[in-house]
XYZ file of C-alpha atoms in Angstrom:
729
model
C -17.820 -0.701 -31.388
C -21.022 -3.253 -30.498
C -22.277 -3.476 -27.531
C -24.724 -5.777 -25.692
C -27.926 -6.703 -28.051
C -25.810 -5.363 -30.863
C -23.331 -7.780 -30.811
C -25.416 -10.657 -32.694
C -26.185 -8.112 -35.470
C -23.635 -8.733 -38.672
C -21.718 -11.278 -36.280
C -21.812 -14.006 -38.985
C -20.479 -11.941 -41.496
C -17.583 -10.357 -39.193
C -16.869 -14.284 -38.701
C -16.887 -15.000 -42.187
C -14.711 -12.009 -42.882
C -12.354 -12.580 -40.297
C -8.628 -13.432 -40.898
C -8.047 -16.537 -39.296
C -5.233 -17.509 -41.392
C -3.037 -14.213 -40.078
C -4.659 -15.082 -36.291
C -3.206 -18.644 -36.709
C -0.213 -17.657 -37.454
C -0.066 -15.163 -34.246
C -1.417 -17.906 -32.422
C 2.039 -20.202 -33.093
C 3.972 -17.348 -32.478
C 2.006 -17.207 -29.105
C 2.353 -21.054 -28.380
C 6.177 -20.450 -29.441
C 6.352 -17.844 -26.494
C 4.366 -20.332 -23.687
C 6.684 -22.970 -24.682
C 9.968 -21.484 -24.102
C 8.764 -20.237 -20.817
C 7.756 -23.760 -19.920
C 11.362 -24.572 -20.964
C 12.538 -21.676 -18.511
C 10.444 -22.151 -15.579
C 8.923 -25.686 -15.545
C 5.773 -26.406 -12.863
C 8.180 -28.459 -11.195
C 10.799 -25.373 -10.037
C 7.970 -23.396 -8.403
C 8.019 -24.790 -5.094
C 11.829 -23.623 -4.569
C 12.051 -20.937 -7.116
C 14.387 -18.049 -5.587
C 12.866 -14.309 -5.221
C 15.368 -13.197 -7.790
C 14.275 -15.473 -10.309
C 10.513 -14.095 -10.122
C 10.994 -10.805 -9.143
C 10.877 -7.531 -11.353
C 13.576 -4.814 -10.236
C 16.543 -3.253 -11.691
C 19.066 -5.946 -10.755
C 16.677 -7.809 -13.051
C 17.135 -5.911 -16.188
C 20.714 -6.823 -17.214
C 19.871 -10.782 -17.930
C 16.724 -10.798 -20.295
C 14.351 -13.442 -19.283
C 16.053 -13.824 -15.845
C 13.000 -13.293 -13.779
C 9.896 -14.659 -14.230
C 7.589 -11.199 -14.002
C 10.159 -9.768 -16.813
C 9.130 -12.474 -19.024
C 5.350 -12.449 -18.548
C 5.391 -8.319 -18.906
C 8.129 -8.053 -21.753
C 8.804 -11.351 -23.089
C 5.563 -13.061 -24.304
C 3.867 -10.447 -26.205
C 2.323 -12.924 -28.632
C 0.630 -14.705 -25.511
C -1.295 -11.371 -24.302
C -0.146 -8.360 -23.201
C 0.023 -7.229 -19.361
C 2.352 -4.430 -19.938
C 1.382 -0.711 -18.293
C 1.026 0.579 -15.132
C 3.402 -0.001 -12.331
C 5.419 -2.948 -11.261
C 2.753 -3.330 -8.087
C 0.841 -5.880 -10.322
C 3.810 -8.128 -9.877
C 2.654 -8.475 -6.084
C 6.922 -8.557 -4.865
C 9.111 -6.201 -6.656
C 12.289 -4.270 -6.306
C 12.023 -0.614 -6.454
C 14.766 1.368 -8.035
C 16.360 2.420 -4.510
C 17.067 -1.528 -4.392
C 14.244 -1.681 -1.529
C 12.142 -4.728 -1.909
C 8.453 -3.876 -2.304
C 5.598 -5.813 -0.951
C 1.819 -5.217 -1.837
C -0.597 -7.065 0.383
C -1.073 -5.490 3.292
C -0.913 -8.620 5.024
C 2.460 -9.203 4.449
C 4.264 -6.128 4.931
C 5.307 -6.932 8.279
C 7.781 -9.352 7.013
C 10.829 -9.504 5.302
C 11.104 -9.555 1.337
C 12.146 -13.347 1.406
C 9.285 -14.536 3.750
C 6.763 -12.383 1.961
C 7.725 -13.879 -1.293
C 7.669 -17.727 0.504
C 3.871 -16.656 1.350
C 3.492 -15.414 -2.139
C 5.062 -18.252 -4.004
C 2.819 -21.086 -1.999
C -0.028 -19.287 -3.065
C 1.348 -19.644 -6.506
C 1.960 -23.369 -6.157
C -1.376 -23.775 -4.735
C -3.212 -22.107 -7.506
C -1.513 -24.071 -9.951
C -2.011 -27.353 -8.682
C -5.787 -26.415 -8.221
C -5.956 -25.588 -11.691
C -4.279 -29.073 -12.670
C -7.410 -30.258 -10.755
C -10.007 -28.625 -11.921
C -10.717 -27.153 -8.577
C -10.744 -23.358 -9.738
C -12.743 -22.244 -6.554
C -9.669 -22.967 -4.872
C -7.966 -20.210 -6.449
C -10.440 -17.265 -5.330
C -9.280 -18.270 -1.801
C -5.775 -17.139 -2.462
C -5.465 -13.701 -0.830
C -2.051 -12.331 -1.821
C -2.776 -13.315 -5.631
C -5.563 -10.788 -5.562
C -3.349 -8.090 -5.539
C -1.585 -9.368 -9.304
C -4.815 -10.440 -10.921
C -3.634 -10.216 -14.607
C -0.306 -11.905 -13.917
C -1.865 -14.466 -11.824
C -4.402 -15.017 -15.069
C -1.391 -14.999 -17.338
C 0.263 -17.382 -15.541
C -2.317 -19.775 -15.138
C -2.660 -19.407 -19.002
C 0.523 -20.072 -19.839
C 0.509 -23.297 -18.167
C -3.199 -24.241 -18.404
C -3.646 -22.725 -21.835
C -6.867 -24.595 -22.794
C -8.517 -23.598 -19.409
C -8.196 -19.557 -20.093
C -8.475 -17.151 -22.674
C -5.744 -15.091 -23.373
C -7.187 -11.706 -22.102
C -5.980 -10.569 -18.622
C -7.489 -7.267 -18.539
C -10.437 -7.262 -15.934
C -12.397 -4.532 -17.508
C -11.713 -6.394 -21.351
C -13.112 -9.883 -19.827
C -16.316 -7.991 -18.441
C -16.618 -5.986 -21.840
C -16.494 -8.977 -23.737
C -18.821 -11.180 -21.686
C -21.334 -8.488 -22.024
C -21.131 -8.949 -25.797
C -21.360 -12.538 -25.762
C -24.776 -12.228 -23.570
C -23.298 -13.463 -20.175
C -23.826 -11.025 -17.102
C -23.781 -7.141 -17.467
C -20.464 -5.663 -16.856
C -21.348 -4.263 -13.586
C -22.393 -7.813 -12.341
C -18.764 -8.442 -11.796
C -18.258 -6.554 -8.927
C -14.402 -5.402 -7.711
C -14.169 -8.507 -5.570
C -14.617 -11.032 -8.513
C -11.187 -12.091 -9.473
C -10.274 -11.649 -13.278
C -9.265 -15.358 -13.477
C -13.048 -16.478 -12.475
C -14.133 -14.163 -14.626
C -12.094 -15.190 -17.550
C -13.203 -18.746 -17.015
C -16.854 -17.722 -17.089
C -16.093 -15.971 -20.317
C -14.430 -19.137 -21.782
C -17.462 -20.926 -20.734
C -19.329 -18.320 -23.482
C -17.131 -18.778 -25.880
C -17.453 -22.615 -25.859
C -21.447 -21.961 -25.749
C -20.971 -19.788 -29.019
C -21.440 -22.334 -32.347
C -19.146 -19.810 -34.581
C -16.142 -20.656 -32.375
C -16.254 -24.495 -32.584
C -12.993 -25.587 -33.742
C -11.208 -22.269 -33.203
C -7.870 -21.868 -30.942
C -8.590 -19.670 -27.859
C -5.966 -17.038 -29.445
C -8.239 -16.740 -32.374
C -11.347 -16.102 -30.586
C -9.193 -13.493 -28.639
C -7.839 -11.746 -31.734
C -11.419 -11.773 -33.088
C -12.894 -10.234 -30.013
C -9.967 -7.382 -30.420
C -10.530 -6.987 -34.097
C -14.177 -5.901 -34.091
C -15.214 -5.442 -30.406
C -12.042 -3.966 -29.087
C -12.993 -2.052 -25.844
C -10.290 0.638 -25.505
C -11.589 4.528 -26.882
C -11.469 4.493 -30.429
C -10.400 8.193 -30.532
C -6.943 7.868 -29.086
C -5.033 10.587 -27.483
C -2.400 10.821 -30.473
C 1.436 11.895 -29.086
C 3.944 13.566 -30.834
C 7.584 11.867 -30.120
C 10.899 12.825 -31.524
C 13.550 10.052 -31.754
C 16.389 11.674 -30.773
C 17.726 15.244 -31.067
C 17.359 15.946 -34.957
C 15.986 12.723 -35.559
C 19.080 11.345 -35.250
C 17.384 7.775 -34.077
C 14.894 7.593 -37.033
C 16.811 5.318 -39.214
C 16.742 2.743 -36.217
C 13.339 3.389 -34.902
C 12.124 2.794 -38.492
C 14.324 -0.328 -39.324
C 13.482 -2.289 -36.125
C 9.897 -0.869 -35.883
C 10.068 1.149 -32.205
C 10.504 4.412 -30.737
C 12.981 5.288 -28.203
C 13.560 7.757 -25.496
C 16.135 8.608 -23.356
C 16.079 9.833 -19.667
C 17.930 6.810 -19.071
C 18.978 7.440 -15.368
C 15.531 7.085 -13.967
C 15.309 3.192 -14.845
C 12.713 1.510 -15.941
C 9.144 3.322 -15.893
C 7.413 0.016 -14.802
C 8.731 0.738 -11.096
C 7.180 3.721 -10.347
C 3.914 3.820 -8.699
C 2.765 7.519 -9.677
C 3.607 10.577 -11.183
C 5.058 11.983 -7.732
C 6.690 9.150 -7.306
C 8.768 9.399 -10.968
C 8.891 13.220 -10.525
C 10.902 12.834 -7.125
C 13.384 10.692 -9.352
C 13.777 13.315 -12.109
C 14.374 15.753 -9.335
C 17.072 13.657 -8.092
C 18.894 14.034 -11.810
C 17.839 17.248 -12.637
C 16.838 19.291 -9.484
C 16.828 22.742 -11.661
C 14.044 21.615 -13.360
C 11.915 20.539 -10.822
C 9.191 23.009 -11.600
C 8.384 21.111 -15.179
C 9.184 17.582 -14.006
C 5.920 17.013 -12.744
C 4.637 17.328 -16.254
C 7.666 15.338 -17.476
C 6.756 12.564 -15.116
C 2.940 12.502 -16.583
C 4.578 12.319 -19.920
C 6.757 9.481 -19.903
C 4.034 7.561 -17.818
C 1.691 7.941 -20.521
C 4.583 6.746 -22.840
C 4.651 3.750 -20.546
C 1.207 2.986 -20.710
C 0.604 3.570 -24.439
C -1.299 0.418 -25.719
C -1.351 -1.757 -28.972
C -3.617 0.466 -31.280
C -2.296 4.168 -30.205
C -1.405 6.463 -32.959
C 2.314 8.058 -32.685
C 3.394 10.813 -34.738
C 7.480 11.006 -35.520
C 8.875 14.234 -36.329
C 12.083 16.385 -36.808
C 12.548 19.985 -35.884
C 9.159 21.698 -35.436
C 8.203 21.285 -39.011
C 8.741 18.090 -40.420
C 6.665 15.045 -39.772
C 8.744 11.517 -40.419
C 5.899 9.148 -40.282
C 2.766 8.129 -38.434
C 3.123 4.886 -36.661
C 0.467 2.660 -34.357
C 2.135 1.105 -31.448
C 2.216 -2.860 -31.701
C 3.941 -3.728 -28.740
C 3.633 -1.894 -25.041
C 6.619 -0.411 -22.956
C 10.097 -1.971 -22.616
C 13.426 -0.800 -21.375
C 16.706 -2.360 -22.792
C 19.782 -1.738 -20.703
C 21.632 -3.315 -23.588
C 21.135 0.187 -25.407
C 23.619 2.865 -25.174
C 21.581 5.408 -24.602
C 17.478 6.198 -25.418
C 16.418 2.595 -23.504
C 12.934 3.483 -22.721
C 10.756 2.522 -25.918
C 7.562 0.756 -27.099
C 7.119 -1.175 -30.358
C 5.553 1.091 -33.381
C 4.811 -0.054 -37.316
C 5.727 2.927 -39.227
C 4.071 4.511 -42.369
C 6.187 6.853 -44.026
C 3.173 7.684 -46.271
C 2.715 10.336 -43.726
C 6.003 12.404 -44.052
C 5.364 16.243 -44.938
C 6.773 19.620 -43.884
C 4.093 21.515 -41.948
C 3.839 25.820 -43.543
C 5.159 26.932 -40.478
C 7.128 25.927 -37.602
C 4.783 24.170 -34.305
C 6.678 25.643 -31.203
C 5.013 23.263 -28.769
C 7.191 20.314 -30.925
C 10.356 21.772 -29.640
C 10.124 19.357 -26.757
C 10.321 15.374 -26.787
C 6.463 14.817 -25.891
C 3.832 16.793 -27.385
C -0.087 15.719 -27.593
C -1.147 16.667 -31.109
C -3.924 18.405 -31.154
C -7.607 17.056 -33.006
C -7.115 19.729 -35.576
C -3.364 19.066 -36.525
C -3.881 15.499 -36.458
C -6.459 16.249 -39.005
C -4.304 18.244 -40.749
C -1.600 15.775 -41.026
C -3.959 13.392 -42.077
C -5.072 15.797 -45.111
C -1.658 16.561 -45.953
C -1.264 12.725 -46.355
C -3.813 12.186 -48.759
C -3.198 15.190 -50.750
C -0.351 13.121 -52.233
C -3.030 9.710 -53.295
C -5.943 10.192 -55.687
C -7.601 7.666 -53.423
C -8.261 7.212 -50.195
C -10.440 4.636 -48.415
C -14.344 5.209 -46.917
C -12.456 4.533 -43.611
C -10.102 7.062 -43.705
C -12.617 9.857 -44.835
C -15.039 8.792 -41.906
C -12.220 9.661 -39.449
C -12.569 13.479 -40.081
C -15.980 13.214 -37.852
C -13.924 11.617 -35.082
C -14.520 13.763 -31.914
C -11.993 15.103 -29.799
C -10.989 13.088 -26.990
C -12.299 15.846 -23.862
C -15.818 15.763 -26.084
C -16.033 12.368 -26.230
C -15.506 12.124 -22.615
C -17.823 14.563 -21.549
C -20.293 13.019 -23.883
C -19.979 9.324 -21.973
C -20.042 11.035 -18.757
C -23.859 12.852 -19.911
C -24.910 9.118 -21.250
C -24.059 7.697 -17.584
C -25.027 10.401 -15.565
C -27.221 13.200 -17.293
C -25.422 16.105 -16.143
C -22.060 16.996 -15.736
C -19.836 19.798 -13.807
C -16.497 21.018 -16.010
C -14.458 22.197 -13.019
C -10.731 24.170 -13.212
C -9.218 27.178 -12.763
C -9.922 30.258 -15.052
C -9.116 30.124 -18.709
C -8.839 26.532 -19.069
C -11.757 26.475 -21.853
C -14.626 24.889 -19.589
C -17.167 26.864 -20.996
C -15.636 26.429 -24.992
C -15.685 22.631 -23.848
C -19.334 22.422 -23.166
C -20.210 24.447 -26.358
C -18.143 21.819 -28.353
C -20.115 18.810 -26.771
C -23.538 21.096 -27.905
C -22.184 20.690 -31.108
C -21.375 16.996 -31.215
C -25.068 16.222 -29.772
C -26.646 18.099 -32.061
C -24.574 16.386 -35.089
C -22.415 19.050 -35.999
C -19.275 17.814 -35.210
C -17.308 19.234 -37.851
C -17.818 23.015 -36.343
C -16.019 22.284 -33.390
C -12.358 22.990 -34.606
C -13.433 24.954 -37.633
C -12.862 29.248 -38.190
C -14.093 30.909 -35.340
C -16.853 32.611 -37.902
C -18.047 29.029 -38.723
C -18.092 27.692 -35.074
C -20.130 30.790 -34.144
C -22.746 30.574 -36.748
C -23.293 26.764 -35.939
C -23.585 27.698 -32.604
C -25.870 30.327 -32.974
C -28.262 28.690 -34.929
C -28.386 25.754 -31.810
C -29.434 28.607 -29.751
C -32.331 29.736 -32.203
C -35.793 29.072 -31.073
C -37.798 27.469 -33.683
C -41.043 28.928 -34.318
C -43.856 27.698 -32.146
C -41.219 25.836 -29.775
C -40.628 26.640 -26.489
C -36.697 26.635 -26.631
C -33.724 25.904 -28.576
C -31.897 22.791 -28.705
C -28.856 24.974 -26.894
C -29.636 27.020 -24.022
C -27.152 29.236 -22.121
C -27.671 30.524 -18.854
C -25.472 32.023 -16.060
C -26.040 31.507 -12.491
C -25.855 34.151 -9.932
C -26.674 35.156 -6.136
C -29.920 36.318 -7.501
C -31.154 33.946 -9.758
C -33.900 31.392 -8.087
C -36.445 29.063 -8.499
C -38.818 31.353 -10.401
C -36.364 31.805 -12.967
C -35.514 28.326 -13.324
C -38.107 26.009 -12.789
C -41.338 28.397 -12.652
C -43.136 31.353 -10.639
C -44.929 34.494 -10.665
C -43.880 37.374 -12.682
C -44.844 41.170 -13.009
C -47.347 41.202 -16.320
C -48.849 44.860 -17.505
C -52.142 44.349 -16.621
C -54.370 44.542 -19.952
C -55.802 48.110 -19.206
C -52.320 49.598 -19.060
C -53.298 50.772 -15.275
C -50.545 48.595 -13.586
C -48.858 45.132 -13.255
C -50.068 41.744 -12.068
C -48.397 38.725 -11.317
C -48.536 36.168 -13.782
C -47.473 32.490 -13.273
C -44.662 32.100 -15.938
C -42.394 28.836 -16.887
C -38.916 29.113 -15.928
C -35.840 27.999 -18.429
C -35.721 24.602 -17.383
C -39.710 23.844 -18.058
C -39.344 25.432 -20.936
C -36.524 23.248 -22.293
C -38.679 20.001 -20.983
C -41.488 21.047 -22.691
C -39.475 21.346 -25.992
C -37.746 18.149 -25.118
C -40.901 16.322 -24.982
C -42.301 17.622 -28.253
C -38.866 16.360 -29.710
C -37.793 13.304 -28.314
C -35.432 12.283 -30.924
C -33.321 15.556 -30.489
C -30.993 16.319 -27.416
C -31.592 19.290 -25.569
C -28.653 20.839 -23.690
C -28.533 23.399 -20.935
C -25.191 24.606 -20.411
C -25.035 26.861 -17.283
C -21.909 28.863 -16.825
C -20.775 29.572 -12.960
C -22.810 26.764 -11.729
C -21.400 27.204 -8.529
C -22.161 30.970 -7.951
C -25.819 30.166 -7.895
C -28.015 28.657 -4.434
C -28.451 25.754 -6.301
C -30.987 23.838 -3.448
C -33.195 26.851 -4.114
C -33.116 27.261 -7.876
C -33.458 23.266 -8.706
C -35.883 22.840 -5.441
C -37.464 19.330 -5.969
C -36.540 18.734 -9.585
C -32.811 17.826 -8.227
C -35.088 14.328 -7.390
C -35.699 13.964 -11.353
C -32.558 14.865 -12.583
C -31.230 10.848 -12.031
C -31.486 9.013 -15.311
C -33.514 6.172 -14.123
C -36.200 9.010 -13.058
C -36.314 10.549 -16.271
C -39.588 10.477 -18.070
C -41.544 8.030 -15.386
C -41.022 10.034 -12.060
C -43.069 13.075 -11.552
C -43.182 15.418 -8.631
C -46.174 18.315 -7.874
C -44.692 21.819 -8.298
C -45.437 23.507 -5.057
C -46.298 27.034 -6.622
C -48.455 26.120 -9.930
C -49.910 22.457 -8.629
C -48.954 21.047 -12.168
C -46.813 18.038 -12.564
C -43.569 17.770 -13.552
C -41.205 15.264 -15.349
C -37.691 15.491 -16.713
C -37.689 14.131 -20.372
C -34.423 11.338 -20.969
C -33.411 13.857 -23.388
C -32.530 16.483 -21.246
C -28.957 17.295 -20.435
C -27.067 19.831 -18.298
C -23.088 20.996 -18.521
C -22.129 23.280 -15.349
C -18.727 25.411 -15.448
C -17.311 25.939 -11.984
C -14.463 27.968 -11.518
C -11.966 26.219 -9.009
C -10.177 29.248 -8.107
C -13.416 31.313 -7.034
C -13.423 31.689 -3.013
C -16.576 33.710 -2.919
C -18.701 30.619 -3.202
C -19.580 28.092 -1.058
C -19.016 24.360 -1.763
C -21.710 22.421 -3.658
C -23.751 20.040 -1.218
C -23.498 16.811 -1.404
C -26.992 15.856 -2.760
C -26.434 17.667 -5.797
C -23.054 16.545 -5.738
C -24.243 13.001 -5.787
C -26.154 13.831 -9.223
C -23.507 15.537 -11.454
C -20.521 13.832 -12.645
C -17.438 15.915 -12.232
C -14.674 16.492 -14.763
C -11.486 18.371 -13.841
C -10.582 20.694 -17.001
C -6.798 21.410 -16.496
C -4.399 24.107 -18.290
C -3.544 22.849 -21.950
C 0.090 23.962 -22.833
C -0.046 21.802 -25.842
C -2.374 24.113 -27.340
C 0.323 27.127 -26.864
C 2.461 26.250 -29.997
C 3.704 29.578 -30.327
C 7.032 32.288 -29.316
C 6.715 35.891 -28.663
C 10.428 37.272 -29.379
C 11.863 34.119 -28.408
C 9.471 33.688 -25.547
C 7.965 29.990 -25.386
C 4.163 30.643 -24.427
C 3.771 27.022 -23.101
C 6.929 27.590 -21.417
C 6.060 30.597 -19.406
C 2.770 29.118 -18.613
C 4.604 26.106 -17.327
C 6.828 28.136 -15.203
C 4.068 30.450 -14.100
C 1.622 27.917 -13.062
C 4.627 26.051 -10.905
C 4.803 29.358 -8.831
C 1.097 29.322 -8.251
C 0.967 25.828 -7.531
C 3.306 26.233 -4.926
C 1.857 29.454 -3.043
C -1.721 28.401 -3.855
C -2.447 24.874 -4.813
C -3.679 23.452 -8.141
C -6.914 24.918 -7.905
C -5.197 28.650 -8.524
C -3.738 28.074 -11.772
C -3.953 29.975 -15.097
C -5.550 28.243 -18.184
C -3.917 28.897 -21.581
C -6.819 31.276 -22.955
C -5.012 34.015 -21.057
C -2.016 33.545 -23.696
C -4.440 33.062 -26.925
C -6.365 35.835 -29.439
C -9.091 33.721 -30.669
C -7.769 30.170 -31.132
C -4.475 30.943 -32.038
C -1.375 31.322 -29.755
C -0.396 35.566 -28.979
C 2.274 36.763 -31.886
C 3.186 39.950 -30.951
C 4.975 41.591 -27.865
C 2.244 43.991 -27.668
C -0.409 41.286 -27.022
C 1.729 39.520 -24.434
C 1.859 42.779 -22.482
C -1.504 43.505 -22.492
C -2.272 39.883 -21.651
C 0.065 40.117 -18.712
C -0.281 43.298 -17.628
C -4.136 43.700 -17.609
C -5.438 40.198 -17.396
C -2.737 37.917 -15.595
C -1.454 40.394 -13.026
C -4.659 41.581 -11.746
C -6.045 37.761 -11.284
C -2.718 37.041 -9.380
C -2.606 40.355 -7.401
C -6.149 39.097 -6.200
C -5.055 35.364 -5.235
C -2.442 37.098 -3.264
C -5.021 39.480 -0.970
C -2.796 42.451 -0.708
C 0.365 40.291 0.494
C 3.384 42.036 -1.405
C 5.637 39.243 -0.061
C 3.141 36.660 -1.357
C 2.961 38.370 -4.600
C 6.847 38.630 -4.903
C 6.900 34.460 -4.181
C 4.921 34.250 -7.774
C 5.981 37.105 -9.999
C 9.712 37.827 -8.526
C 11.463 40.431 -9.925
C 8.578 42.040 -11.323
C 7.202 43.591 -8.584
C 9.047 46.610 -7.046
C 10.763 46.078 -3.754
C 9.815 49.535 -2.424
C 5.801 49.767 -3.385
C 4.813 46.238 -3.646
C 3.525 46.467 -6.867
C 4.257 45.166 -10.304
C 6.381 47.194 -12.148
C 5.569 48.519 -15.648
C 7.684 47.273 -18.734
C 8.584 48.305 -22.168
C 6.281 45.642 -24.237
C 9.381 45.253 -26.126
C 11.382 43.881 -23.076
C 8.343 41.855 -21.382
C 9.660 38.485 -23.433
C 12.849 38.590 -22.187
C 12.232 39.385 -18.372
C 9.348 37.056 -18.392
C 11.783 34.107 -19.813
C 14.455 35.023 -17.128
C 12.102 34.597 -14.482
C 9.514 31.911 -15.434
C 11.635 29.607 -18.029
C 14.374 27.789 -15.788
C 17.241 26.821 -17.360
C 17.184 23.403 -17.885
C 13.254 23.182 -18.397
C 11.776 20.249 -19.683
C 11.798 22.008 -23.070
C 14.819 23.053 -23.562
C 18.345 24.029 -22.058
C 19.222 20.940 -20.018
C 22.678 19.532 -19.791
C 22.757 16.760 -22.483
C 21.800 16.447 -26.215
C 20.497 19.879 -27.337
C 18.984 19.965 -30.590
C 15.935 21.119 -32.872
C 13.839 18.892 -30.898
C 14.764 20.222 -27.431
C 16.581 17.941 -24.683
C 16.272 14.632 -25.537
C 17.060 13.607 -21.584
C 20.253 11.876 -22.387
């Protein structure tokens, strides 16, 4: 993805190779959609347009095309998408409860129809202003600012030569920066999308290479070569019904369908908690897992064109790999499985795994990077040739690693925070491999990964520091250890000790970074919040800001030497959010670090022990811990892993549970038997208040009974039960 000044490098060649014929056909389809909107919603009806003809809501779903908002979101895909997110972008909409929701705060005291009259008047004013070319008048319309994507798309429908078919504010800013306009940050939150769209249009018209192009062709060109969405997108596995019974329909109609029809369109939910409340109403026996299910359903709703999807049957079979072509839809005319997205399927990826993937028992599952590579390699094994582009994807970074790298580029230092066992240190070390150009070792065998990290930690001859430096902060760690200070040193005559000025770890890394400016030097600070950070960092906290790197220096008070921080030094800290023995990080330090939550990752626990699904067990245990102590006191997946793989024997599970999990949960409970019993239930002896010891062979069944609710999101709910788990019917 080009950026800034790189946009024009090879621009002429990209223009020459762009398929304008296909783009022209797409433009024709978009124009047909636009004309249908004009027939159904001519400008002349807007002054008297009824609320029901405008709004999106449950009552509108039975008649496709009945409401303007439905047409804009679901009926004009070729024209440009505004799918994803909640119905709040429509300004006024009907909630699943039948209640009318009014988004602009200034209108919330009015009834729904009175509020709609105000919003409708602003639409009429906006259309009139656009017709007169008085676009500045649109900026004054306050209610429309709550639905900028919808408003911009509506303006593009009625005035197609005056607005580009790009309706995302962030995408408009991205393309504006590429074409040489203002930097993205120049558009503050107060600049409406329609105005930014018009400024981008002005830049397009000043670009000679686009002369004679339709605006829809320009849009397709920009997304084809400069898509602002992440290239390494999250991959979801989605089962097309129990036993893949809907697969033929999904394949023939180029889509994927899921159930949970009772909750209605997912577009009406404003948050995961809002959707969880609806799921709790229909499946109260599964409340422990409904929040996670809600997040998965919203992730399904927000899939975008270009996102990859794996369709599976059971735990061992890949049916196809697809690419999302159209965003979310809800079709009430379907008998079941009414939620869907449009997908182009490639059945050449069909294959069987050597062993079952237990995490695939549920309808939704994230596909780990290692498995995603395995799926692609399995497809390639059936072909003698594959393109260079396909080969290069092996070097793609895991999404979590890319996120941390982006934060480091933006801020210079990142703190990874989360409950114990979520893999914070492992993630930090994976980033170290990526920064050093060793991304292939991130998911390599434990031996290969360890060897690669060991090489990074090795200090080269005559150098001051390695490219990767590991340190653990603790209450005794100080400024003299990290920056500089006098340290005891045996005297020359051996008669005693003398104090010598010694460079600390950070100064040594800075010196090495200055001598090798083309390399990135990373310091990983484990337990960063256990140290006294103001004392450890001292005056260097000022120099951590990227705009001061390499250009601003401070005088170190102990030695009087000048110190700068090179721009190629990065810091990653890890912080256990459940550690109550340390205070919070003060505001001055927090402002200079980016913070990233690292939650438990249930998708890596694709294993079973004596019939107990490890992901199910951890999900149920964490649900109880969340109720008792809050989200900072959950447990991560590492407690149920041996190396990089899930536990496989009852003995391993028993050791992990009794010697790692129970002591930590007991510590959370601070010696309160009732609190411990609220989390571990029947595993706590009523007379002693202690956790009972069990035979390892009996433990999986006991844990399943205590923590895996009948009717969990993975299996056992009332409805269509098959190899993929319950499908939500």
